[in-house]
Amino acid sequence: MIPHFLIKYGVANSPIDVGEYLVKCPSCECDEWADIMIVGNYYFFSFLLIFPCGKEANVICKKCGCKRYGAAFDSKLISNYEEVKKYYKHPWFTYLGVALAAFPFVVVIIYQLIVQVFN
Ligand SMILES: [Zn+2]
């Protein structure tokens, strides 16, 4: 019997970082400063994070206090999104599942290359 917790899978989320940006507040209907928490979503299987599957933003308007959870983290939310997105990358270990799955194939490819070079 495999214990149930070992075959658990689904989508988990984990905060990446927080920031302060000018966003379009749906309540104030203009650009206002807001506290933003960027949250990463990850597929997981058992204890292993397999790969990232998106980002969300939790936004709190500093002027009116309007809160939005699960807003899309894109250029519609933050005007200088292209500049700031590099600060909110998924942590490297969230790709560990993909790396482990790819590892045997990488080993085989490297082995084949070595065999070809030395023959
Ligand atoms: Zn507001």
mmCIF file of N, CA and C and ligand atoms in Angstrom:
data_model
loop_
_atom_site.group_PDB
_atom_site.id
_atom_site.type_symbol
_atom_site.label_atom_id
_atom_site.label_comp_id
_atom_site.label_asym_id
_atom_site.label_seq_id
_atom_site.Cartn_x
_atom_site.Cartn_y
_atom_site.Cartn_z
ATOM 1 N N MET A 1 0.829 -1.215 0.000
ATOM 2 C CA MET A 1 0.000 0.000 0.000
ATOM 3 C C MET A 1 0.862 1.262 0.000
ATOM 4 N N ILE A 2 0.523 2.171 -0.883
ATOM 5 C CA ILE A 2 1.208 3.463 -0.905
ATOM 6 C C ILE A 2 0.419 4.424 -0.014
ATOM 7 N N PRO A 3 1.101 5.055 0.938
ATOM 8 C CA PRO A 3 0.376 6.026 1.791
ATOM 9 C C PRO A 3 -0.250 7.134 0.943
ATOM 10 N N HIS A 4 -1.419 7.568 1.322
ATOM 11 C CA HIS A 4 -2.173 8.536 0.522
ATOM 12 C C HIS A 4 -1.398 9.828 0.252
ATOM 13 N N PHE A 5 -0.651 10.311 1.266
ATOM 14 C CA PHE A 5 0.018 11.608 1.089
ATOM 15 C C PHE A 5 1.099 11.562 0.014
ATOM 16 N N LEU A 6 1.571 10.354 -0.317
ATOM 17 C CA LEU A 6 2.619 10.237 -1.337
ATOM 18 C C LEU A 6 2.077 10.382 -2.754
ATOM 19 N N ILE A 7 0.774 10.147 -2.946
ATOM 20 C CA ILE A 7 0.218 10.269 -4.293
ATOM 21 C C ILE A 7 -0.646 11.522 -4.423
ATOM 22 N N LYS A 8 -0.489 12.431 -3.483
ATOM 23 C CA LYS A 8 -1.196 13.704 -3.556
ATOM 24 C C LYS A 8 -0.641 14.538 -4.706
ATOM 25 N N TYR A 9 -1.515 15.197 -5.466
ATOM 26 C CA TYR A 9 -1.043 16.069 -6.536
ATOM 27 C C TYR A 9 -2.059 17.180 -6.771
ATOM 28 N N GLY A 10 -1.645 18.195 -7.497
ATOM 29 C CA GLY A 10 -2.544 19.307 -7.776
ATOM 30 C C GLY A 10 -1.752 20.578 -8.001
ATOM 31 N N VAL A 11 -2.384 21.706 -7.699
ATOM 32 C CA VAL A 11 -1.728 23.001 -7.875
ATOM 33 C C VAL A 11 -1.561 23.645 -6.509
ATOM 34 N N ALA A 12 -0.329 24.023 -6.211
ATOM 35 C CA ALA A 12 -0.046 24.725 -4.964
ATOM 36 C C ALA A 12 0.377 26.145 -5.303
ATOM 37 N N ASN A 13 0.288 27.050 -4.341
ATOM 38 C CA ASN A 13 0.823 28.380 -4.613
ATOM 39 C C ASN A 13 1.698 28.840 -3.471
ATOM 40 N N SER A 14 2.623 29.723 -3.824
ATOM 41 C CA SER A 14 3.609 30.188 -2.869
ATOM 42 C C SER A 14 3.996 31.614 -3.233
ATOM 43 N N PRO A 15 4.056 32.526 -2.251
ATOM 44 C CA PRO A 15 4.404 33.914 -2.566
ATOM 45 C C PRO A 15 5.822 34.011 -3.136
ATOM 46 N N ILE A 16 5.999 34.825 -4.168
ATOM 47 C CA ILE A 16 7.332 35.049 -4.742
ATOM 48 C C ILE A 16 7.956 36.291 -4.110
ATOM 49 N N ASP A 17 7.249 37.402 -4.172
ATOM 50 C CA ASP A 17 7.772 38.625 -3.567
ATOM 51 C C ASP A 17 6.669 39.691 -3.517
ATOM 52 N N VAL A 18 6.951 40.778 -2.832
ATOM 53 C CA VAL A 18 5.985 41.864 -2.770
ATOM 54 C C VAL A 18 6.602 43.127 -3.364
ATOM 55 N N GLY A 19 5.758 44.043 -3.819
ATOM 56 C CA GLY A 19 6.249 45.287 -4.394
ATOM 57 C C GLY A 19 5.197 46.362 -4.290
ATOM 58 N N GLU A 20 5.582 47.561 -4.741
ATOM 59 C CA GLU A 20 4.671 48.702 -4.692
ATOM 60 C C GLU A 20 4.642 49.319 -6.080
ATOM 61 N N TYR A 21 3.479 49.330 -6.727
ATOM 62 C CA TYR A 21 3.398 49.794 -8.108
ATOM 63 C C TYR A 21 2.164 50.635 -8.336
ATOM 64 N N LEU A 22 2.239 51.406 -9.420
ATOM 65 C CA LEU A 22 1.080 52.147 -9.884
ATOM 66 C C LEU A 22 0.182 51.181 -10.652
ATOM 67 N N VAL A 23 -1.016 50.994 -10.202
ATOM 68 C CA VAL A 23 -1.947 50.116 -10.917
ATOM 69 C C VAL A 23 -3.257 50.854 -11.150
ATOM 70 N N LYS A 24 -3.989 50.342 -12.112
ATOM 71 C CA LYS A 24 -5.314 50.898 -12.370
ATOM 72 C C LYS A 24 -6.270 50.268 -11.372
ATOM 73 N N CYS A 25 -6.759 51.075 -10.449
ATOM 74 C CA CYS A 25 -7.665 50.569 -9.432
ATOM 75 C C CYS A 25 -9.097 50.584 -9.972
ATOM 76 N N PRO A 26 -9.805 49.448 -9.932
ATOM 77 C CA PRO A 26 -11.175 49.408 -10.467
ATOM 78 C C PRO A 26 -12.147 50.243 -9.641
ATOM 79 N N SER A 27 -11.775 50.514 -8.379
ATOM 80 C CA SER A 27 -12.652 51.281 -7.513
ATOM 81 C C SER A 27 -12.429 52.790 -7.691
ATOM 82 N N CYS A 28 -11.149 53.212 -7.655
ATOM 83 C CA CYS A 28 -10.825 54.635 -7.845
ATOM 84 C C CYS A 28 -10.917 55.036 -9.322
ATOM 85 N N GLU A 29 -10.842 54.053 -10.229
ATOM 86 C CA GLU A 29 -10.884 54.272 -11.677
ATOM 87 C C GLU A 29 -9.782 55.193 -12.170
ATOM 88 N N CYS A 30 -8.613 55.128 -11.527
ATOM 89 C CA CYS A 30 -7.452 55.828 -12.043
ATOM 90 C C CYS A 30 -6.198 55.144 -11.503
ATOM 91 N N ASP A 31 -5.035 55.599 -11.967
ATOM 92 C CA ASP A 31 -3.789 54.982 -11.515
ATOM 93 C C ASP A 31 -3.485 55.390 -10.084
ATOM 94 N N GLU A 32 -3.337 54.387 -9.223
ATOM 95 C CA GLU A 32 -3.016 54.648 -7.822
ATOM 96 C C GLU A 32 -1.913 53.702 -7.371
ATOM 97 N N TRP A 33 -1.144 54.109 -6.359
ATOM 98 C CA TRP A 33 -0.143 53.221 -5.786
ATOM 99 C C TRP A 33 -0.838 52.079 -5.057
ATOM 100 N N ALA A 34 -0.265 50.915 -5.204
ATOM 101 C CA ALA A 34 -0.856 49.748 -4.556
ATOM 102 C C ALA A 34 0.240 48.795 -4.089
ATOM 103 N N ASP A 35 -0.026 48.110 -2.987
ATOM 104 C CA ASP A 35 0.839 47.015 -2.543
ATOM 105 C C ASP A 35 0.456 45.774 -3.333
ATOM 106 N N ILE A 36 1.448 45.119 -3.884
ATOM 107 C CA ILE A 36 1.179 43.936 -4.696
ATOM 108 C C ILE A 36 2.004 42.770 -4.181
ATOM 109 N N MET A 37 1.343 41.638 -4.001
ATOM 110 C CA MET A 37 2.061 40.409 -3.683
ATOM 111 C C MET A 37 1.936 39.465 -4.866
ATOM 112 N N ILE A 38 3.079 39.091 -5.426
ATOM 113 C CA ILE A 38 3.066 38.168 -6.556
ATOM 114 C C ILE A 38 3.123 36.740 -6.016
ATOM 115 N N VAL A 39 2.188 35.931 -6.464
ATOM 116 C CA VAL A 39 2.088 34.545 -6.006
ATOM 117 C C VAL A 39 2.291 33.623 -7.198
ATOM 118 N N GLY A 40 3.168 32.636 -7.033
ATOM 119 C CA GLY A 40 3.399 31.662 -8.105
ATOM 120 C C GLY A 40 2.526 30.440 -7.906
ATOM 121 N N ASN A 41 2.018 29.887 -8.999
ATOM 122 C CA ASN A 41 1.262 28.629 -8.950
ATOM 123 C C ASN A 41 2.138 27.508 -9.482
ATOM 124 N N TYR A 42 2.065 26.350 -8.836
ATOM 125 C CA TYR A 42 2.916 25.226 -9.233
ATOM 126 C C TYR A 42 2.133 23.926 -9.215
ATOM 127 N N TYR A 43 2.376 23.111 -10.227
ATOM 128 C CA TYR A 43 1.885 21.736 -10.166
ATOM 129 C C TYR A 43 2.784 20.973 -9.208
ATOM 130 N N PHE A 44 2.189 20.172 -8.358
ATOM 131 C CA PHE A 44 3.003 19.350 -7.477
ATOM 132 C C PHE A 44 2.497 17.919 -7.493
ATOM 133 N N PHE A 45 3.410 17.016 -7.233
ATOM 134 C CA PHE A 45 3.081 15.604 -7.106
ATOM 135 C C PHE A 45 3.832 15.099 -5.895
ATOM 136 N N SER A 46 3.097 14.577 -4.920
ATOM 137 C CA SER A 46 3.696 14.174 -3.662
ATOM 138 C C SER A 46 4.368 15.411 -3.039
ATOM 139 N N PHE A 47 5.672 15.333 -2.717
ATOM 140 C CA PHE A 47 6.346 16.483 -2.098
ATOM 141 C C PHE A 47 7.084 17.332 -3.119
ATOM 142 N N LEU A 48 7.031 16.928 -4.385
ATOM 143 C CA LEU A 48 7.866 17.549 -5.401
ATOM 144 C C LEU A 48 7.072 18.568 -6.210
ATOM 145 N N LEU A 49 7.625 19.794 -6.332
ATOM 146 C CA LEU A 49 7.037 20.767 -7.238
ATOM 147 C C LEU A 49 7.476 20.386 -8.647
ATOM 148 N N ILE A 50 6.545 20.173 -9.549
ATOM 149 C CA ILE A 50 6.882 19.679 -10.887
ATOM 150 C C ILE A 50 7.295 20.833 -11.802
ATOM 151 N N PHE A 51 6.382 21.769 -12.022
ATOM 152 C CA PHE A 51 6.767 22.960 -12.796
ATOM 153 C C PHE A 51 5.777 24.096 -12.541
ATOM 154 N N PRO A 52 6.229 25.345 -12.764
ATOM 155 C CA PRO A 52 5.363 26.506 -12.532
ATOM 156 C C PRO A 52 4.259 26.576 -13.585
ATOM 157 N N CYS A 53 3.092 27.047 -13.222
ATOM 158 C CA CYS A 53 1.997 27.137 -14.199
ATOM 159 C C CYS A 53 1.277 28.470 -14.070
ATOM 160 N N GLY A 54 2.018 29.522 -13.775
ATOM 161 C CA GLY A 54 1.391 30.834 -13.794
ATOM 162 C C GLY A 54 1.668 31.665 -12.559
ATOM 163 N N LYS A 55 1.334 32.935 -12.679
ATOM 164 C CA LYS A 55 1.515 33.859 -11.564
ATOM 165 C C LYS A 55 0.244 34.654 -11.366
ATOM 166 N N GLU A 56 -0.014 34.978 -10.114
ATOM 167 C CA GLU A 56 -1.147 35.827 -9.794
ATOM 168 C C GLU A 56 -0.663 36.999 -8.966
ATOM 169 N N ALA A 57 -1.457 38.047 -8.928
ATOM 170 C CA ALA A 57 -1.116 39.198 -8.109
ATOM 171 C C ALA A 57 -2.252 39.472 -7.136
ATOM 172 N N ASN A 58 -1.905 39.668 -5.877
ATOM 173 C CA ASN A 58 -2.868 40.144 -4.893
ATOM 174 C C ASN A 58 -2.606 41.629 -4.704
ATOM 175 N N VAL A 59 -3.607 42.440 -4.967
ATOM 176 C CA VAL A 59 -3.424 43.887 -5.046
ATOM 177 C C VAL A 59 -4.246 44.583 -3.971
ATOM 178 N N ILE A 60 -3.617 45.535 -3.262
ATOM 179 C CA ILE A 60 -4.348 46.354 -2.302
ATOM 180 C C ILE A 60 -4.076 47.820 -2.632
ATOM 181 N N CYS A 61 -5.116 48.513 -3.071
ATOM 182 C CA CYS A 61 -4.990 49.927 -3.428
ATOM 183 C C CYS A 61 -4.681 50.750 -2.178
ATOM 184 N N LYS A 62 -3.659 51.629 -2.291
ATOM 185 C CA LYS A 62 -3.251 52.420 -1.124
ATOM 186 C C LYS A 62 -4.208 53.565 -0.839
ATOM 187 N N LYS A 63 -4.979 53.959 -1.838
ATOM 188 C CA LYS A 63 -5.870 55.092 -1.648
ATOM 189 C C LYS A 63 -7.199 54.663 -1.028
ATOM 190 N N CYS A 64 -7.848 53.675 -1.666
ATOM 191 C CA CYS A 64 -9.187 53.310 -1.190
ATOM 192 C C CYS A 64 -9.205 51.993 -0.422
ATOM 193 N N GLY A 65 -8.076 51.245 -0.441
ATOM 194 C CA GLY A 65 -8.038 49.977 0.279
ATOM 195 C C GLY A 65 -8.708 48.835 -0.460
ATOM 196 N N CYS A 66 -9.106 49.066 -1.702
ATOM 197 C CA CYS A 66 -9.739 48.035 -2.523
ATOM 198 C C CYS A 66 -8.794 46.850 -2.683
ATOM 199 N N LYS A 67 -9.294 45.658 -2.375
ATOM 200 C CA LYS A 67 -8.452 44.452 -2.460
ATOM 201 C C LYS A 67 -8.904 43.573 -3.610
ATOM 202 N N ARG A 68 -7.923 43.079 -4.364
ATOM 203 C CA ARG A 68 -8.219 42.115 -5.424
ATOM 204 C C ARG A 68 -7.264 40.954 -5.264
ATOM 205 N N TYR A 69 -7.809 39.761 -5.193
ATOM 206 C CA TYR A 69 -6.965 38.571 -5.095
ATOM 207 C C TYR A 69 -7.041 37.782 -6.392
ATOM 208 N N GLY A 70 -5.908 37.233 -6.787
ATOM 209 C CA GLY A 70 -5.884 36.386 -7.985
ATOM 210 C C GLY A 70 -5.972 37.155 -9.281
ATOM 211 N N ALA A 71 -5.567 38.452 -9.268
ATOM 212 C CA ALA A 71 -5.541 39.222 -10.509
ATOM 213 C C ALA A 71 -4.398 38.718 -11.386
ATOM 214 N N ALA A 72 -4.569 38.792 -12.701
ATOM 215 C CA ALA A 72 -3.510 38.361 -13.621
ATOM 216 C C ALA A 72 -2.321 39.313 -13.495
ATOM 217 N N PHE A 73 -1.126 38.744 -13.423
ATOM 218 C CA PHE A 73 0.097 39.547 -13.330
ATOM 219 C C PHE A 73 0.591 39.792 -14.748
ATOM 220 N N ASP A 74 0.163 40.908 -15.343
ATOM 221 C CA ASP A 74 0.555 41.216 -16.720
ATOM 222 C C ASP A 74 0.565 42.729 -16.941
ATOM 223 N N SER A 75 0.721 43.125 -18.219
ATOM 224 C CA SER A 75 0.871 44.545 -18.532
ATOM 225 C C SER A 75 -0.422 45.322 -18.312
ATOM 226 N N LYS A 76 -1.559 44.608 -18.235
ATOM 227 C CA LYS A 76 -2.816 45.315 -17.966
ATOM 228 C C LYS A 76 -2.868 45.794 -16.520
ATOM 229 N N LEU A 77 -2.198 45.050 -15.637
ATOM 230 C CA LEU A 77 -2.215 45.408 -14.217
ATOM 231 C C LEU A 77 -1.148 46.453 -13.909
ATOM 232 N N ILE A 78 0.082 46.189 -14.354
ATOM 233 C CA ILE A 78 1.203 47.072 -14.040
ATOM 234 C C ILE A 78 1.717 47.692 -15.334
ATOM 235 N N SER A 79 1.761 49.025 -15.385
ATOM 236 C CA SER A 79 2.111 49.699 -16.632
ATOM 237 C C SER A 79 3.547 49.394 -17.067
ATOM 238 N N ASN A 80 4.494 49.276 -16.114
ATOM 239 C CA ASN A 80 5.869 48.945 -16.488
ATOM 240 C C ASN A 80 6.179 47.471 -16.236
ATOM 241 N N TYR A 81 5.190 46.627 -16.559
ATOM 242 C CA TYR A 81 5.295 45.176 -16.360
ATOM 243 C C TYR A 81 6.562 44.595 -16.994
ATOM 244 N N GLU A 82 6.880 45.029 -18.230
ATOM 245 C CA GLU A 82 8.049 44.490 -18.934
ATOM 246 C C GLU A 82 9.335 44.737 -18.136
ATOM 247 N N GLU A 83 9.400 45.861 -17.427
ATOM 248 C CA GLU A 83 10.593 46.181 -16.627
ATOM 249 C C GLU A 83 10.634 45.386 -15.330
ATOM 250 N N VAL A 84 9.490 45.160 -14.732
ATOM 251 C CA VAL A 84 9.488 44.597 -13.377
ATOM 252 C C VAL A 84 9.331 43.083 -13.342
ATOM 253 N N LYS A 85 8.899 42.460 -14.464
ATOM 254 C CA LYS A 85 8.613 41.020 -14.393
ATOM 255 C C LYS A 85 9.852 40.209 -14.045
ATOM 256 N N LYS A 86 11.041 40.711 -14.384
ATOM 257 C CA LYS A 86 12.271 39.963 -14.093
ATOM 258 C C LYS A 86 12.535 39.836 -12.587
ATOM 259 N N TYR A 87 11.906 40.691 -11.799
ATOM 260 C CA TYR A 87 12.093 40.594 -10.345
ATOM 261 C C TYR A 87 11.203 39.524 -9.714
ATOM 262 N N TYR A 88 10.280 38.975 -10.521
ATOM 263 C CA TYR A 88 9.324 38.006 -9.959
ATOM 264 C C TYR A 88 9.389 36.686 -10.707
ATOM 265 N N LYS A 89 10.591 36.152 -10.794
ATOM 266 C CA LYS A 89 10.763 34.856 -11.453
ATOM 267 C C LYS A 89 10.395 33.736 -10.486
ATOM 268 N N HIS A 90 9.965 32.612 -11.070
ATOM 269 C CA HIS A 90 9.734 31.428 -10.244
ATOM 270 C C HIS A 90 11.078 30.953 -9.693
ATOM 271 N N PRO A 91 11.128 30.592 -8.397
ATOM 272 C CA PRO A 91 12.391 30.096 -7.831
ATOM 273 C C PRO A 91 12.881 28.846 -8.575
ATOM 274 N N TRP A 92 14.209 28.666 -8.682
ATOM 275 C CA TRP A 92 14.780 27.570 -9.483
ATOM 276 C C TRP A 92 14.271 26.204 -9.052
ATOM 277 N N PHE A 93 14.038 26.004 -7.750
ATOM 278 C CA PHE A 93 13.691 24.662 -7.288
ATOM 279 C C PHE A 93 12.298 24.224 -7.736
ATOM 280 N N THR A 94 11.490 25.178 -8.250
ATOM 281 C CA THR A 94 10.170 24.792 -8.728
ATOM 282 C C THR A 94 10.261 24.083 -10.086
ATOM 283 N N TYR A 95 11.459 24.086 -10.703
ATOM 284 C CA TYR A 95 11.656 23.359 -11.954
ATOM 285 C C TYR A 95 12.284 21.989 -11.694
ATOM 286 N N LEU A 96 12.466 21.625 -10.431
ATOM 287 C CA LEU A 96 13.168 20.396 -10.061
ATOM 288 C C LEU A 96 12.490 19.154 -10.647
ATOM 289 N N GLY A 97 11.161 19.118 -10.633
ATOM 290 C CA GLY A 97 10.433 17.969 -11.175
ATOM 291 C C GLY A 97 10.744 17.762 -12.640
ATOM 292 N N VAL A 98 10.738 18.870 -13.414
ATOM 293 C CA VAL A 98 11.048 18.807 -14.841
ATOM 294 C C VAL A 98 12.498 18.385 -15.034
ATOM 295 N N ALA A 99 13.390 18.944 -14.227
ATOM 296 C CA ALA A 99 14.810 18.616 -14.333
ATOM 297 C C ALA A 99 15.047 17.139 -14.052
ATOM 298 N N LEU A 100 14.406 16.604 -13.024
ATOM 299 C CA LEU A 100 14.566 15.186 -12.689
ATOM 300 C C LEU A 100 14.022 14.296 -13.799
ATOM 301 N N ALA A 101 12.895 14.702 -14.390
ATOM 302 C CA ALA A 101 12.286 13.907 -15.462
ATOM 303 C C ALA A 101 13.169 13.930 -16.706
ATOM 304 N N ALA A 102 13.835 15.072 -16.968
ATOM 305 C CA ALA A 102 14.651 15.222 -18.171
ATOM 306 C C ALA A 102 16.030 14.605 -18.001
ATOM 307 N N PHE A 103 16.480 14.408 -16.776
ATOM 308 C CA PHE A 103 17.855 13.979 -16.495
ATOM 309 C C PHE A 103 18.279 12.704 -17.231
ATOM 310 N N PRO A 104 17.478 11.611 -17.188
ATOM 311 C CA PRO A 104 17.897 10.387 -17.900
ATOM 312 C C PRO A 104 18.094 10.620 -19.394
ATOM 313 N N PHE A 105 17.248 11.447 -20.018
ATOM 314 C CA PHE A 105 17.366 11.727 -21.454
ATOM 315 C C PHE A 105 18.641 12.509 -21.738
ATOM 316 N N VAL A 106 18.953 13.475 -20.878
ATOM 317 C CA VAL A 106 20.168 14.268 -21.044
ATOM 318 C C VAL A 106 21.395 13.367 -20.952
ATOM 319 N N VAL A 107 21.374 12.435 -19.994
ATOM 320 C CA VAL A 107 22.499 11.499 -19.821
ATOM 321 C C VAL A 107 22.676 10.657 -21.082
ATOM 322 N N VAL A 108 21.558 10.145 -21.630
ATOM 323 C CA VAL A 108 21.621 9.304 -22.841
ATOM 324 C C VAL A 108 22.179 10.106 -24.012
ATOM 325 N N ILE A 109 21.718 11.354 -24.182
ATOM 326 C CA ILE A 109 22.184 12.197 -25.293
ATOM 327 C C ILE A 109 23.684 12.464 -25.168
ATOM 328 N N ILE A 110 24.115 12.807 -23.967
ATOM 329 C CA ILE A 110 25.541 13.077 -23.755
ATOM 330 C C ILE A 110 26.363 11.809 -24.013
ATOM 331 N N TYR A 111 25.864 10.678 -23.558
ATOM 332 C CA TYR A 111 26.548 9.395 -23.777
ATOM 333 C C TYR A 111 26.691 9.130 -25.274
ATOM 334 N N GLN A 112 25.604 9.347 -26.032
ATOM 335 C CA GLN A 112 25.630 9.126 -27.482
ATOM 336 C C GLN A 112 26.646 10.031 -28.159
ATOM 337 N N LEU A 113 26.705 11.291 -27.723
ATOM 338 C CA LEU A 113 27.651 12.249 -28.300
ATOM 339 C C LEU A 113 29.077 11.794 -28.034
ATOM 340 N N ILE A 114 29.369 11.343 -26.799
ATOM 341 C CA ILE A 114 30.714 10.903 -26.433
ATOM 342 C C ILE A 114 31.099 9.687 -27.271
ATOM 343 N N VAL A 115 30.169 8.750 -27.419
ATOM 344 C CA VAL A 115 30.431 7.543 -28.212
ATOM 345 C C VAL A 115 30.773 7.929 -29.655
ATOM 346 N N GLN A 116 30.023 8.878 -30.217
ATOM 347 C CA GLN A 116 30.261 9.309 -31.612
ATOM 348 C C GLN A 116 31.616 9.970 -31.764
ATOM 349 N N VAL A 117 31.977 10.821 -30.801
ATOM 350 C CA VAL A 117 33.230 11.571 -30.877
ATOM 351 C C VAL A 117 34.422 10.620 -30.808
ATOM 352 N N PHE A 118 34.345 9.579 -29.997
ATOM 353 C CA PHE A 118 35.499 8.708 -29.796
ATOM 354 C C PHE A 118 35.517 7.491 -30.708
ATOM 355 N N ASN A 119 34.587 7.415 -31.679
ATOM 356 C CA ASN A 119 34.629 6.292 -32.627
ATOM 357 C C ASN A 119 35.139 6.758 -33.982
HETATM 358 ZN ZN ZN B 1 -8.468 52.431 -5.211
#
